[in-house]
XYZ file of C-alpha atoms in Angstrom:
268
model
C -83.818 -22.969 -16.547
C -80.366 -24.331 -17.391
C -79.654 -27.900 -16.399
C -76.305 -28.711 -14.834
C -74.881 -32.207 -14.921
C -71.879 -34.140 -13.750
C -68.848 -34.731 -16.012
C -69.782 -37.464 -18.457
C -68.681 -38.991 -21.729
C -69.639 -36.806 -24.671
C -70.139 -38.416 -28.112
C -69.282 -36.155 -31.055
C -70.371 -36.503 -34.675
C -67.099 -38.274 -35.546
C -68.224 -41.272 -33.454
C -65.440 -40.638 -30.938
C -66.091 -40.667 -27.206
C -64.045 -38.230 -25.124
C -64.131 -37.862 -21.335
C -64.001 -34.116 -20.654
C -63.353 -32.607 -17.244
C -66.144 -30.097 -17.777
C -69.592 -29.205 -16.573
C -72.329 -28.952 -19.184
C -75.080 -26.352 -19.271
C -78.074 -26.711 -21.510
C -79.355 -23.302 -22.606
C -81.740 -22.708 -25.511
C -81.333 -26.266 -26.732
C -77.509 -26.050 -26.882
C -74.832 -27.583 -24.714
C -72.290 -25.177 -23.218
C -69.192 -26.431 -21.463
C -66.980 -24.858 -18.822
C -63.950 -26.255 -17.076
C -64.246 -27.396 -13.485
C -62.089 -25.109 -11.303
C -59.121 -26.799 -9.693
C -59.264 -26.826 -5.891
C -55.913 -25.765 -4.504
C -54.949 -25.187 -0.896
C -52.454 -22.512 0.068
C -49.459 -23.490 2.164
C -49.467 -22.757 5.871
C -46.812 -20.043 5.440
C -48.953 -18.242 2.871
C -51.989 -18.352 5.130
C -49.988 -16.958 8.081
C -48.631 -14.185 5.866
C -52.161 -13.309 4.767
C -53.286 -13.167 8.409
C -50.445 -10.820 9.317
C -51.064 -8.451 6.409
C -54.867 -8.333 6.721
C -54.936 -5.749 9.588
C -52.435 -3.567 7.702
C -54.522 -3.663 4.537
C -57.692 -2.807 6.446
C -56.152 0.135 8.319
C -54.334 1.449 5.239
C -57.507 1.191 3.175
C -59.382 3.383 5.667
C -56.635 6.030 5.673
C -56.353 5.875 1.883
C -60.100 6.311 1.415
C -60.120 9.296 3.791
C -57.248 10.969 1.939
C -58.805 10.324 -1.471
C -62.062 11.971 -0.414
C -60.256 15.255 0.316
C -57.290 15.196 -2.109
C -57.009 14.164 -5.747
C -54.955 10.951 -5.842
C -55.905 9.504 -9.230
C -52.516 10.397 -10.745
C -50.646 8.660 -7.888
C -51.338 4.923 -8.394
C -48.641 3.813 -5.948
C -50.192 5.613 -2.954
C -52.272 2.694 -1.663
C -49.366 0.240 -1.982
C -46.921 2.586 -0.217
C -49.415 3.333 2.529
C -50.121 -0.369 3.086
C -46.398 -1.091 3.240
C -45.845 1.713 5.772
C -48.689 0.503 8.022
C -47.448 -3.096 7.740
C -43.958 -2.032 8.866
C -45.494 -0.214 11.838
C -47.469 -3.278 12.900
C -44.454 -5.564 12.468
C -42.510 -3.508 15.029
C -45.311 -3.764 17.596
C -44.883 -5.946 20.646
C -47.717 -8.324 19.805
C -46.318 -11.231 17.806
C -49.556 -13.195 17.428
C -50.548 -13.298 13.742
C -53.816 -11.596 12.902
C -54.127 -9.796 16.249
C -52.057 -6.709 15.447
C -54.181 -3.582 15.135
C -53.146 -0.014 14.419
C -53.778 2.176 17.441
C -53.656 5.921 17.993
C -50.099 5.937 19.351
C -48.715 4.146 16.295
C -50.281 6.719 13.979
C -47.455 9.114 14.872
C -45.089 6.987 12.813
C -46.908 8.119 9.662
C -45.512 11.626 10.114
C -43.630 12.939 7.032
C -45.378 10.408 4.795
C -45.562 11.700 1.208
C -48.848 11.351 -0.639
C -47.167 12.373 -3.907
C -43.944 10.427 -4.276
C -42.309 12.808 -6.766
C -42.486 15.971 -4.671
C -42.847 16.875 -0.987
C -43.216 19.840 1.334
C -39.854 21.559 1.734
C -40.775 24.550 3.929
C -40.946 24.452 7.725
C -44.373 23.678 9.111
C -45.982 23.353 12.529
C -49.426 22.152 13.616
C -51.030 22.510 17.019
C -54.440 22.275 18.654
C -55.557 25.324 20.637
C -57.534 25.255 23.879
C -60.695 26.182 21.976
C -60.314 23.084 19.748
C -59.116 24.928 16.618
C -56.194 23.334 14.751
C -53.654 25.862 13.473
C -51.128 25.010 10.747
C -48.222 27.449 10.502
C -46.055 27.667 7.353
C -42.760 29.567 7.504
C -41.817 31.498 4.329
C -44.526 29.836 2.197
C -43.304 31.390 -1.081
C -40.210 29.166 -1.002
C -42.378 26.120 -1.749
C -43.261 27.437 -5.221
C -41.280 25.450 -7.844
C -39.466 26.986 -10.776
C -41.685 28.083 -13.638
C -44.764 28.394 -11.389
C -46.265 31.725 -10.358
C -49.303 30.796 -8.256
C -49.530 28.280 -5.436
C -52.474 27.269 -3.264
C -52.130 26.075 0.317
C -54.755 23.995 2.071
C -54.710 21.995 5.304
C -56.645 18.781 5.932
C -57.258 17.012 9.241
C -58.250 13.334 9.138
C -59.298 11.508 12.298
C -59.700 7.779 11.516
C -61.646 5.450 13.783
C -60.364 1.910 13.186
C -62.855 0.362 15.584
C -65.897 1.703 13.727
C -64.202 1.757 10.284
C -64.994 5.430 9.745
C -63.235 8.775 9.741
C -63.862 12.476 10.190
C -62.342 15.046 7.817
C -61.924 18.795 8.371
C -60.769 21.151 5.603
C -59.312 24.633 5.929
C -59.929 27.563 3.618
C -57.617 27.661 0.603
C -55.039 30.450 0.315
C -53.493 31.346 -3.067
C -50.243 33.295 -3.202
C -47.650 34.287 -5.809
C -43.914 33.753 -5.818
C -43.373 37.499 -5.329
C -45.087 37.534 -1.920
C -42.779 38.183 1.006
C -45.095 36.831 3.699
C -42.966 35.562 6.604
C -45.589 33.144 7.902
C -48.951 31.750 6.824
C -51.423 30.306 9.323
C -54.269 28.037 8.186
C -57.068 27.256 10.626
C -59.179 24.109 10.825
C -62.488 24.723 12.572
C -64.477 21.892 14.037
C -64.469 19.766 17.187
C -61.705 17.194 16.818
C -60.585 15.648 20.113
C -59.397 12.314 18.696
C -55.955 11.651 17.119
C -55.738 13.396 13.765
C -53.463 13.218 10.723
C -52.634 16.770 9.579
C -51.934 17.016 5.843
C -50.672 20.097 4.021
C -51.430 20.452 0.316
C -49.444 22.749 -2.004
C -51.153 22.974 -5.396
C -49.739 24.836 -8.408
C -51.876 27.045 -10.658
C -51.357 28.649 -14.035
C -52.978 31.761 -15.486
C -54.748 31.194 -18.787
C -57.300 33.556 -20.332
C -57.527 35.528 -17.111
C -58.477 32.418 -15.097
C -56.412 30.356 -12.692
C -56.327 26.704 -13.707
C -54.925 23.970 -11.434
C -51.985 21.916 -12.654
C -52.508 18.210 -12.041
C -48.897 17.253 -12.780
C -47.369 15.653 -9.640
C -44.022 17.374 -10.240
C -45.560 20.708 -9.225
C -47.870 19.579 -6.409
C -47.070 18.240 -2.957
C -49.089 16.707 -0.114
C -47.425 15.509 3.098
C -48.551 14.339 6.514
C -46.801 17.095 8.444
C -48.036 16.175 11.933
C -50.044 13.612 13.889
C -51.856 15.230 16.808
C -52.593 13.281 19.954
C -56.033 12.900 21.417
C -57.169 15.801 23.541
C -57.649 14.903 27.164
C -61.126 15.466 28.481
C -61.001 17.976 31.298
C -63.647 17.319 33.906
C -64.767 20.331 35.901
C -64.411 20.125 39.648
C -67.620 19.535 41.466
C -68.745 22.585 43.396
C -69.797 22.290 46.991
C -73.528 22.334 47.358
C -74.801 25.228 49.420
C -77.786 24.439 51.631
C -81.136 25.831 50.618
C -82.177 29.052 52.362
C -85.144 27.263 53.944
C -82.845 24.658 55.456
C -80.529 27.406 56.684
C -83.443 29.126 58.433
C -84.413 25.889 60.149
C -80.843 25.362 61.295
C -80.616 28.881 62.770
C -84.096 28.840 64.367
C -84.861 25.422 65.757
C -88.227 26.635 67.148
C -89.682 26.489 70.686
C -88.511 23.587 72.724
C -91.135 21.419 74.283
C -90.672 20.601 77.960
C -92.518 17.965 79.898
C -93.937 19.229 83.219
């Protein structure tokens, strides 16, 4: 077991005594030295700034982790910083001015609409997302072939719904089926469906991914200049509809007793 000691005077072979601000460790018969870390206290302003940015970092980290699980973000290193900055700006505009108590709620999520996951390219076609009565989320894309950049022939569309829960630090993700089209398609509208019960607020992302044909196989292009992912809509929570309580009908036996009270007893 290594032995740790307090800083002391160390005598070297040159018969010189030097007072070192170090801690000595004795391992395998040898003395090893390491410098004692300096204890520094941050100013009050720095601590208040850290308290105000902590909720933004926590909320942005949850959204970033949810996006990274569904979409490739390794070639976009600035995503987490931009997302944290956007969430911090949202919390700064909230009414609560007490440091450290600001928390991102469902209503403030709507301000993340039109946020670009890939900074170099975004969705340029008209899109619309809605939740049907049956709970299915439909993403409509008008003239989807116009999103295909120059020099690209194949493009894949995919929709992603992310429902973060900041209270439990978790999220639910729903993916749609991918649809690949060419630049020669004249489809007026493309509708992607997201199946799955999702009644909480949800971030709807649309991914446009470019492909190239090589050796008879379609290979995805990871270059961010050709791909785009945007938060096209933020859906509100679905209100729970409670069915009206039906009036209870009396049991047939009780109805018979009400109609036929039986022979009346008279006292003579």
